[in-house]
PDB file of C-alpha atoms in Angstrom:
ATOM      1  CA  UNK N   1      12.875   9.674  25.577  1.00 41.00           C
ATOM      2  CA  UNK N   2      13.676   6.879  23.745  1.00 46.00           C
ATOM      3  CA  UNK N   3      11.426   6.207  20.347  1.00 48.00           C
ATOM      4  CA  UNK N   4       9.648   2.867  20.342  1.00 48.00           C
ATOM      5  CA  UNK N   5      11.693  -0.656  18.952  1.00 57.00           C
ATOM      6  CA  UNK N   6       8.282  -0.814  16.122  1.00 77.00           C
ATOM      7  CA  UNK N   7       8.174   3.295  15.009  1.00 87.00           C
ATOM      8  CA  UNK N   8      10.146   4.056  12.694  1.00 90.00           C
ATOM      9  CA  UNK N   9      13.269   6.256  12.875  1.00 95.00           C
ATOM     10  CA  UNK N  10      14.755   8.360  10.112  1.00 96.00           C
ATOM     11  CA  UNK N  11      18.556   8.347   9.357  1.00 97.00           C
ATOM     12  CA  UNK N  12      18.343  10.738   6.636  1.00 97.00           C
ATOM     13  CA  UNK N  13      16.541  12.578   4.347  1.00 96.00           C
ATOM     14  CA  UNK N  14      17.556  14.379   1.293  1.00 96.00           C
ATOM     15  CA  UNK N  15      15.678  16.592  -1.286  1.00 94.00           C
ATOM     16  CA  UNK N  16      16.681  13.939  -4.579  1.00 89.00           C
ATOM     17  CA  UNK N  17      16.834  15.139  -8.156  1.00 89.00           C
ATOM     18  CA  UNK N  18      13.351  12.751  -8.749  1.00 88.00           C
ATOM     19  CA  UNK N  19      11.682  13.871  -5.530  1.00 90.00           C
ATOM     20  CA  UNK N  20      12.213  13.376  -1.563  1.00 94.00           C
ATOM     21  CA  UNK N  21      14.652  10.022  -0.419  1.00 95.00           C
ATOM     22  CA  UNK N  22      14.455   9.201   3.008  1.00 97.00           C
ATOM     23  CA  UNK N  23      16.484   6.296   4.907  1.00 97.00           C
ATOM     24  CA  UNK N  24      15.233   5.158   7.941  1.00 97.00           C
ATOM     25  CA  UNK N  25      15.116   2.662  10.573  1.00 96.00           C
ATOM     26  CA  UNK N  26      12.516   0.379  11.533  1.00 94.00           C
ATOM     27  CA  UNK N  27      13.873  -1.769  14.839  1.00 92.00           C
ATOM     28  CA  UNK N  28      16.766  -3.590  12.870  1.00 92.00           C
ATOM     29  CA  UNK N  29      15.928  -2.879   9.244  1.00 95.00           C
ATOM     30  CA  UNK N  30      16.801  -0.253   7.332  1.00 97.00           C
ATOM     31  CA  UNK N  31      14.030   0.815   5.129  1.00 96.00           C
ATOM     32  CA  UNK N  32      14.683   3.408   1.862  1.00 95.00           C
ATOM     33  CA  UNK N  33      11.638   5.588   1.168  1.00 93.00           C
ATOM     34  CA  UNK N  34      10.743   7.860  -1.921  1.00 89.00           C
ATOM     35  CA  UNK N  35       8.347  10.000  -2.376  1.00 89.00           C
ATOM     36  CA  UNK N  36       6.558   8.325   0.427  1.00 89.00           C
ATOM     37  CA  UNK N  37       6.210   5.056  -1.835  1.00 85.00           C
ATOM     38  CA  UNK N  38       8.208   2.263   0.304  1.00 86.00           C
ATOM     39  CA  UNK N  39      10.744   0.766  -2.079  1.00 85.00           C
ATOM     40  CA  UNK N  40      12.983  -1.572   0.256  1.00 88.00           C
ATOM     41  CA  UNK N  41      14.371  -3.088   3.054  1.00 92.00           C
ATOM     42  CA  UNK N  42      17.185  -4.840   4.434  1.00 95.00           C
ATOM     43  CA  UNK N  43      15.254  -7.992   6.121  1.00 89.00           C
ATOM     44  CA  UNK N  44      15.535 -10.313   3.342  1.00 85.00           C
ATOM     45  CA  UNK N  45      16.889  -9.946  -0.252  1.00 87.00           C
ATOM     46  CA  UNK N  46      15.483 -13.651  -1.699  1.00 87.00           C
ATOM     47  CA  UNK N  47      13.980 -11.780  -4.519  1.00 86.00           C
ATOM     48  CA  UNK N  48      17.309  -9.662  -5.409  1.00 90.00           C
ATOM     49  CA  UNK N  49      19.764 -12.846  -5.029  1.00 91.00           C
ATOM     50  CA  UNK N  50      17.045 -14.322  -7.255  1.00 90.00           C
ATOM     51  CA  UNK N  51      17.178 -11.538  -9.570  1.00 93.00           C
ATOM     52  CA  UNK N  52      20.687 -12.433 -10.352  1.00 96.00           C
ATOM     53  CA  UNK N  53      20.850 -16.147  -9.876  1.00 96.00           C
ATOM     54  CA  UNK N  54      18.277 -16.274 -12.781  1.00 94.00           C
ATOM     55  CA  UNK N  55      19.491 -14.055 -15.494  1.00 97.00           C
ATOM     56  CA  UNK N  56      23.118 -16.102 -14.827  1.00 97.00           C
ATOM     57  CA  UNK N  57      20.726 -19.228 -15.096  1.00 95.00           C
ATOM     58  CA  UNK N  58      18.947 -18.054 -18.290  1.00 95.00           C
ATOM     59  CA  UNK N  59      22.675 -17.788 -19.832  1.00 96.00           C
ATOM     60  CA  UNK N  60      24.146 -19.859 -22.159  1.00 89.00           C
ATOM     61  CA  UNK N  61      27.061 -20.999 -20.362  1.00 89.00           C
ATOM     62  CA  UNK N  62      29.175 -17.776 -21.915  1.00 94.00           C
ATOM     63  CA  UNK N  63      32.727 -17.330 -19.699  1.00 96.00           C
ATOM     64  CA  UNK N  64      32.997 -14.330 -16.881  1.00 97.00           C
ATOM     65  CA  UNK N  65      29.650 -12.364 -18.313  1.00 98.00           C
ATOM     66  CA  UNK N  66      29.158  -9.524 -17.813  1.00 98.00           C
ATOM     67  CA  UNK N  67      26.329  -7.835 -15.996  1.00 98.00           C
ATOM     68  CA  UNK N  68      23.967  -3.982 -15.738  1.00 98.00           C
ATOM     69  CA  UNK N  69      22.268  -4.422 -12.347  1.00 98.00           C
ATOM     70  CA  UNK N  70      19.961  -1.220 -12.500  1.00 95.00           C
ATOM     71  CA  UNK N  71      19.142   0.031  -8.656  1.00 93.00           C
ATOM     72  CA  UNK N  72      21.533  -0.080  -6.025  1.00 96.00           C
ATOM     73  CA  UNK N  73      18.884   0.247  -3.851  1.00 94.00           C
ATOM     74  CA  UNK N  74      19.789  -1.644  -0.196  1.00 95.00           C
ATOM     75  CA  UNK N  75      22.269  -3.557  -2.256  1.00 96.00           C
ATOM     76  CA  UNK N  76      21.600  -7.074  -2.000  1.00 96.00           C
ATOM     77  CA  UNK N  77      22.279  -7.609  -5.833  1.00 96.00           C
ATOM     78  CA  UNK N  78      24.866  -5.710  -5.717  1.00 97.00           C
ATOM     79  CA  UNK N  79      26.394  -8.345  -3.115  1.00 97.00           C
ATOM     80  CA  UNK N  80      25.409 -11.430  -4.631  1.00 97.00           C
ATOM     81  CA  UNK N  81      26.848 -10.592  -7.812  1.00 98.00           C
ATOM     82  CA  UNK N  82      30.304 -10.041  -6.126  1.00 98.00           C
ATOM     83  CA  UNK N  83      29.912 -13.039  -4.089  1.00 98.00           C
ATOM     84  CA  UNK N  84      29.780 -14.980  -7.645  1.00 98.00           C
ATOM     85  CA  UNK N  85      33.087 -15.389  -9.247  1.00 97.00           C
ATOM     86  CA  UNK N  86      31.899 -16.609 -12.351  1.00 97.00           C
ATOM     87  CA  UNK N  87      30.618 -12.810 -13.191  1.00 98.00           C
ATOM     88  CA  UNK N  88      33.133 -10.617 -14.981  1.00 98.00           C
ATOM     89  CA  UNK N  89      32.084  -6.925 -14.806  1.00 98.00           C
ATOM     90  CA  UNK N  90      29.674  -5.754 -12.605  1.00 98.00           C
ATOM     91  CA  UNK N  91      28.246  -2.410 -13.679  1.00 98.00           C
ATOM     92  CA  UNK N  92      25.657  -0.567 -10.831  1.00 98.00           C
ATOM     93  CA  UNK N  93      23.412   2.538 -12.053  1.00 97.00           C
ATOM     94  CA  UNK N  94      21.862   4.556  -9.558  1.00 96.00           C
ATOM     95  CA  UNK N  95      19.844   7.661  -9.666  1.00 94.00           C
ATOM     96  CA  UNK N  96      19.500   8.755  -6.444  1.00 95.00           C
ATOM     97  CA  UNK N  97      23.207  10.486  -5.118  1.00 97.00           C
ATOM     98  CA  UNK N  98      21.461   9.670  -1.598  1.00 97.00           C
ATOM     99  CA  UNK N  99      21.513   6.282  -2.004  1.00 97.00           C
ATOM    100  CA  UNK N 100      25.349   5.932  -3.364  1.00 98.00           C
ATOM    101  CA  UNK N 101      26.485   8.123  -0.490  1.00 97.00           C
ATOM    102  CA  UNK N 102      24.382   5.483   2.056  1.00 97.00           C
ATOM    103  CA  UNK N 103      26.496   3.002   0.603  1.00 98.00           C
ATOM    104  CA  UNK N 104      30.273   4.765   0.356  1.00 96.00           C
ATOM    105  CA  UNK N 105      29.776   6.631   3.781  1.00 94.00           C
ATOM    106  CA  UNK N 106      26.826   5.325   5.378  1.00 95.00           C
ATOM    107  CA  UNK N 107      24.715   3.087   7.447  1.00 96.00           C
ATOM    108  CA  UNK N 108      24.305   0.775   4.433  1.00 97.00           C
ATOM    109  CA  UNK N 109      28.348  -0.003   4.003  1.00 96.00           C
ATOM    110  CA  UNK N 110      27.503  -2.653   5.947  1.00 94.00           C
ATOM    111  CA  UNK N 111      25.988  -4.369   3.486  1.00 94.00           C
ATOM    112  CA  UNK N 112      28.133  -3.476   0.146  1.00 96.00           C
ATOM    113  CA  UNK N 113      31.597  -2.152   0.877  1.00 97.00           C
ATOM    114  CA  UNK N 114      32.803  -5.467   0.113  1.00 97.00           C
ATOM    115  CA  UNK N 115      30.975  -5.386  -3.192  1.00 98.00           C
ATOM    116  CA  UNK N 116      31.809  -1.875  -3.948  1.00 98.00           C
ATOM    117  CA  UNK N 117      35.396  -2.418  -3.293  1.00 98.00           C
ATOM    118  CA  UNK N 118      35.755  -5.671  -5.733  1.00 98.00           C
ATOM    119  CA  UNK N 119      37.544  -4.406  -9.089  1.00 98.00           C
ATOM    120  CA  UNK N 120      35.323  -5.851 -11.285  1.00 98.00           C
ATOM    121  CA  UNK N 121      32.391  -2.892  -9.434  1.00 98.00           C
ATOM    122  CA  UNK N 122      31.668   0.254 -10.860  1.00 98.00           C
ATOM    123  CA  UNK N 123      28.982   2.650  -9.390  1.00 98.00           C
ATOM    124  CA  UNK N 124      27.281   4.905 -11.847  1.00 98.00           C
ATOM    125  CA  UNK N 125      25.102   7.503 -10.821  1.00 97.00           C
ATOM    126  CA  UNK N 126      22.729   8.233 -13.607  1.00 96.00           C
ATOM    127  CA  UNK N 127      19.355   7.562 -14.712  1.00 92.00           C
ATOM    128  CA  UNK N 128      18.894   3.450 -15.903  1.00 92.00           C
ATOM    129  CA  UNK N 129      16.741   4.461 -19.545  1.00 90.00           C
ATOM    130  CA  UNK N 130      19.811   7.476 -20.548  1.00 93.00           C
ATOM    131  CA  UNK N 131      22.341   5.258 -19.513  1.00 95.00           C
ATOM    132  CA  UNK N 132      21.544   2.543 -21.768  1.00 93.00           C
ATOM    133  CA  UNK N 133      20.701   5.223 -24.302  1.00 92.00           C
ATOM    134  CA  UNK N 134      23.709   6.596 -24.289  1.00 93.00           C
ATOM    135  CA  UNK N 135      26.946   3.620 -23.535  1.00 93.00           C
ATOM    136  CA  UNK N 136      28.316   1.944 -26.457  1.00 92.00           C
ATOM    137  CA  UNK N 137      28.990  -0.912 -24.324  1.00 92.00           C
ATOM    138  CA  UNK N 138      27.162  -4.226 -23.953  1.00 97.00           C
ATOM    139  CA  UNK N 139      26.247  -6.584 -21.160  1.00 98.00           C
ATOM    140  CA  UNK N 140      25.332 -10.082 -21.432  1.00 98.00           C
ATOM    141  CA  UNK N 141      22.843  -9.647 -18.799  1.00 98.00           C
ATOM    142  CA  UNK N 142      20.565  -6.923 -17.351  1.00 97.00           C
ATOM    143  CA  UNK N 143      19.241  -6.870 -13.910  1.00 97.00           C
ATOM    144  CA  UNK N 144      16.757  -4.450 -13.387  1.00 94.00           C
ATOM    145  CA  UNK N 145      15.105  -3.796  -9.765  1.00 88.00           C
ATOM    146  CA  UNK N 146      13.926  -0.041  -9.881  1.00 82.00           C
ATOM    147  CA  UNK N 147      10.377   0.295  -9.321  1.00 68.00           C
ATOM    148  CA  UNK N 148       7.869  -2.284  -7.492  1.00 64.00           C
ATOM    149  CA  UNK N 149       7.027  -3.334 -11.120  1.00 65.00           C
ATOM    150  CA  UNK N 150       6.431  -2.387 -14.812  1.00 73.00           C
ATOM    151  CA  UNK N 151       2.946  -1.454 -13.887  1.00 61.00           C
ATOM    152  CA  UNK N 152       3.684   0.138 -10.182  1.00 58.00           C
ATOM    153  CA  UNK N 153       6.711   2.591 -10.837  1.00 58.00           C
ATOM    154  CA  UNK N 154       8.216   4.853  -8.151  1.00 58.00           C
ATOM    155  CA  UNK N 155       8.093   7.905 -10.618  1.00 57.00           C
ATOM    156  CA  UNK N 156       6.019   8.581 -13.484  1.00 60.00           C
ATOM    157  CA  UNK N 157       9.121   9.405 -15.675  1.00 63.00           C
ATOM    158  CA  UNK N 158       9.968   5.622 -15.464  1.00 64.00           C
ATOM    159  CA  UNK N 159       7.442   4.073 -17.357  1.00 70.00           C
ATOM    160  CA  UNK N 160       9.246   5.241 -19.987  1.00 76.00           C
ATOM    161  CA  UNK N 161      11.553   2.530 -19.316  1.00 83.00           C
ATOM    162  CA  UNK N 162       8.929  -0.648 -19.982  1.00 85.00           C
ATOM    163  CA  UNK N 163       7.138   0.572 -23.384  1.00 88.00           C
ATOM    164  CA  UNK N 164       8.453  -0.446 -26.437  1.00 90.00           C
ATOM    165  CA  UNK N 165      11.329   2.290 -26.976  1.00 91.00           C
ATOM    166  CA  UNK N 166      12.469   1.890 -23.807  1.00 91.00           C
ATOM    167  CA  UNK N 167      12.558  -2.489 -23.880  1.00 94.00           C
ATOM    168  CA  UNK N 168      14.694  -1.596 -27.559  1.00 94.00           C
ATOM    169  CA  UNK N 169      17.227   0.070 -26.055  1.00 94.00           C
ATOM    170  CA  UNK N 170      17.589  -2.300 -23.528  1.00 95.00           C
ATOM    171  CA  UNK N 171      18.201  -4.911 -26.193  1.00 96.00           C
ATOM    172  CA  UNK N 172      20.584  -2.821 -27.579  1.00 95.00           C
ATOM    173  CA  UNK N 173      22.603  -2.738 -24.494  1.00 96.00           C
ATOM    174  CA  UNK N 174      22.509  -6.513 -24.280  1.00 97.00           C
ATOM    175  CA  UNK N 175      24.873  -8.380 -26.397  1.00 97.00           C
ATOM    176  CA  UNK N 176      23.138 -11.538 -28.482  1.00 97.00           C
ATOM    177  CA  UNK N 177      21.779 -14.141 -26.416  1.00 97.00           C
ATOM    178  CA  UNK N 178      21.838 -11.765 -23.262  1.00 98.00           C
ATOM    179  CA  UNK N 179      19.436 -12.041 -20.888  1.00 98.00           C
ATOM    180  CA  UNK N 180      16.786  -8.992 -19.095  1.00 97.00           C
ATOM    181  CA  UNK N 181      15.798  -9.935 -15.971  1.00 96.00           C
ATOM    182  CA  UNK N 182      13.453  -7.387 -13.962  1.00 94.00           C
ATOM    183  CA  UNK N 183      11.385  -7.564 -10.362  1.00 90.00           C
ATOM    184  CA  UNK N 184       8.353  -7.224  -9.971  1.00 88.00           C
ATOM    185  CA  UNK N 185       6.082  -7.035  -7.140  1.00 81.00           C
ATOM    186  CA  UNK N 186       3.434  -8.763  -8.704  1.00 82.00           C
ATOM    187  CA  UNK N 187       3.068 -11.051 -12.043  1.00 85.00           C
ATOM    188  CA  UNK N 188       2.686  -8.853 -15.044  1.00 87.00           C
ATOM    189  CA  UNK N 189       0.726 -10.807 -18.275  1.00 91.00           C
ATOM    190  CA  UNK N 190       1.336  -7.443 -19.829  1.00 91.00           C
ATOM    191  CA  UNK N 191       5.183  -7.438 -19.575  1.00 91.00           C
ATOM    192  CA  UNK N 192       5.435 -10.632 -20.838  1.00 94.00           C
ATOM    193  CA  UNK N 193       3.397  -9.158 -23.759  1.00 94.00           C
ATOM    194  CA  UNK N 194       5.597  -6.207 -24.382  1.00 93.00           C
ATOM    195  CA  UNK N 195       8.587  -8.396 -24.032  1.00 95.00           C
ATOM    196  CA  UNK N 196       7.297 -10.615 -26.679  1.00 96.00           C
ATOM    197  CA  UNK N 197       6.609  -7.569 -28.658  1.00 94.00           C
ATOM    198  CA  UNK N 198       9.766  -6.306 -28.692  1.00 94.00           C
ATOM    199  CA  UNK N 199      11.333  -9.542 -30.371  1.00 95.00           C
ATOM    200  CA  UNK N 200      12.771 -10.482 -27.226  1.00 97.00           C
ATOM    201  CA  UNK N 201      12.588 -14.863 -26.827  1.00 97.00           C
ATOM    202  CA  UNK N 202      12.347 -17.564 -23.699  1.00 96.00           C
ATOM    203  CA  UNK N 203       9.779 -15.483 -22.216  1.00 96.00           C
ATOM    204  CA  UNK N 204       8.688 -16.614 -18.616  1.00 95.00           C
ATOM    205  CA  UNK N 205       8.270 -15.793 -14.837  1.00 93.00           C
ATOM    206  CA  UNK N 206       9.441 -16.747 -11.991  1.00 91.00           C
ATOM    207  CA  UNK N 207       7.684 -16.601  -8.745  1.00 88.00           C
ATOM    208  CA  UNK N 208       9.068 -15.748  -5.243  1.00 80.00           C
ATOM    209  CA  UNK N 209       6.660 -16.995  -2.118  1.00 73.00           C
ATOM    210  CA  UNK N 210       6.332 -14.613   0.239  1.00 68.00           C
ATOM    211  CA  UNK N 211       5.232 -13.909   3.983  1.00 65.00           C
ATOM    212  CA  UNK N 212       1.559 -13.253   2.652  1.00 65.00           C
ATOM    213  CA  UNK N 213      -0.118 -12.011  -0.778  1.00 65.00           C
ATOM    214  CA  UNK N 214       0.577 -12.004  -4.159  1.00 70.00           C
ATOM    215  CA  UNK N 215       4.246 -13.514  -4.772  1.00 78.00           C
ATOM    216  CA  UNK N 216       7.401 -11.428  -5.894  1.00 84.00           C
ATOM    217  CA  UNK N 217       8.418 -12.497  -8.988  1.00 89.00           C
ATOM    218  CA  UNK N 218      11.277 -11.838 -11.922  1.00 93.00           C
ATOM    219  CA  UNK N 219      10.417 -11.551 -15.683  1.00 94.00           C
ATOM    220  CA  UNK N 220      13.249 -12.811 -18.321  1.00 96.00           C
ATOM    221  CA  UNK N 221      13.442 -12.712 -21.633  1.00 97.00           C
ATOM    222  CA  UNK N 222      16.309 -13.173 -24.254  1.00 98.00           C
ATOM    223  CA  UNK N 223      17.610 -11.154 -26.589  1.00 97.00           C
ATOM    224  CA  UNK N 224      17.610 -13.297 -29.864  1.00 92.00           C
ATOM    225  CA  UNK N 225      21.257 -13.767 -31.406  1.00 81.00           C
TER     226      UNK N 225
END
C-alpha cells in the first residue's frame, strides 16, 4: 500500500541531544520536526533569503563581510549566502547532529551541497548562545533563524538567547557597525524593546506577506561603533 500524496511520511527520526528531530515528507516538501513543534519546510524560503538580503542591506557598504547564520535548518540561508559573492566567510551553527548529517548525506543535499562545499562555508555543530560565548572571532553580521520567534522558542533552554545576557554576547560577537538580524514568526514590540535595551541602534522590522495570517517578519538592529 502506498501512503497518501497529502499524509505525511517520515524519512528519519533521531533521539537529538535537545529532544526528538524528525524529517519527513509531506508530498514534495520536506518538513523538519522537533519535539513535535513544526519548525520548517522546503516550499518556499522568502523569509530566509530575506533574512540575509537584509542584514547585507542594513550594512555599511564594508568589503567581503563576514557573516554567523545561526540554524541550518532546511538551508535556504545557507544557500543564498553562497549564491552572494559579495559575502566573505560564511560561518553555519547547528545544534542538532541530525540536521548536519540531512545535509552532508541526506535527502536535504539537494538543497546545500553546493553551499556546503564553497570554501568560504564552515558547519559548526554546537549550540548558537555557547558558541558566541565562547569564539574570539567577530562577524559583521548575524543571522539568526532558530526558533519561530523570541517569544515562541522550540526549547525552553533558548530563551536564554533573547534576554539581555544573551543579546550582549551577541554584540560581542559582532564587530562595530555589525548588524543582528533574527526571524520571527510574528512581530515582536518586545524584541524591539530588548534590542533597544541592550544599546543596540537602527532598530526596525521588516514584514514578510504570507499565504494567510499574521506576516513573517525579521528584526535588525545595529551594533553601535
Amino acid at each position: 500500500m502506498t501512503a497518501s500524496y497529502d499524509t505525511p511520511v517520515v524519512i528519519d527520526r533521531r533521539d537529538g541531544p535537545y529532544g526528538e528531530v524528525v524529517l519527513r515528507r509531506h508530498g514534495a516538501l520536506l518538513q523538519i520536526i522537533a519535539n513535535g513543534c513544526f519548525l520548517m519546510d522546503t516550499s518556499d524560503g522568502r523569509s530566509e533569503r530575506l533574512l540575509v538580503d537584509a542584514a547585507y542591506g542594513a550594512l555599511d557598504g564594508r568589503a567581503e563581510p563576514s557573516v554567523l547564520i545561526g540554524g541550518l535548518g532546511v538551508g535556504f540561508s545557507l544557500a543564498h549566502a553562497a549564491a552572494d559573492a559579495r559575502w566573505g566567510r560564511i560561518t553555519v551553527v547547528e545544534r542538532e547532529p541530525a540536521v548536519i548529517d540531512w545535509h552532508l548525506d541526506g535527502p536535504l543535499s539537494a538543497l546545500s551541497a553546493e553551499a556546503i562545499a564553497d570554501p568560504r562555508t564552515e558547519v559548526v555543530e554546537a549550540d548558537l548562545l555557547d558558541y558566541v560565548n565562547e569564539i574570539s572571532a567577530t562577524y559583521d553580521a548575524l543571522c539568526l533563524d532558530i526558533d519561530n520567534g523570541p517569544g515562541w522558542t522550540v526549547t525552553e533552554d533558548n530563551d536564554g538567547l533573547y534576554s539581555k545576557a544573551g543579546l550582549a554576547s551577541c554584540a560581542r560577537a559582532l564587530r562595530p557597525g555589525g548588524v543582528l538580524a533574527v526571524w520571527s514568526a510574528q512581530p515582536s514590540p518586545e524584541f524591539e524593546g530588548s534590542l533597544r535595551n541592550a544599546q543596540f541602534q537602527r532598530v526596525r522590522t521588516e514584514e514578510i506577506p504570507v499565504a494567510r495570517g499574521v506576516p513573517d517578519v525579521v528584526h535588525l538592529a545595529v551594533r553601535p561603533g
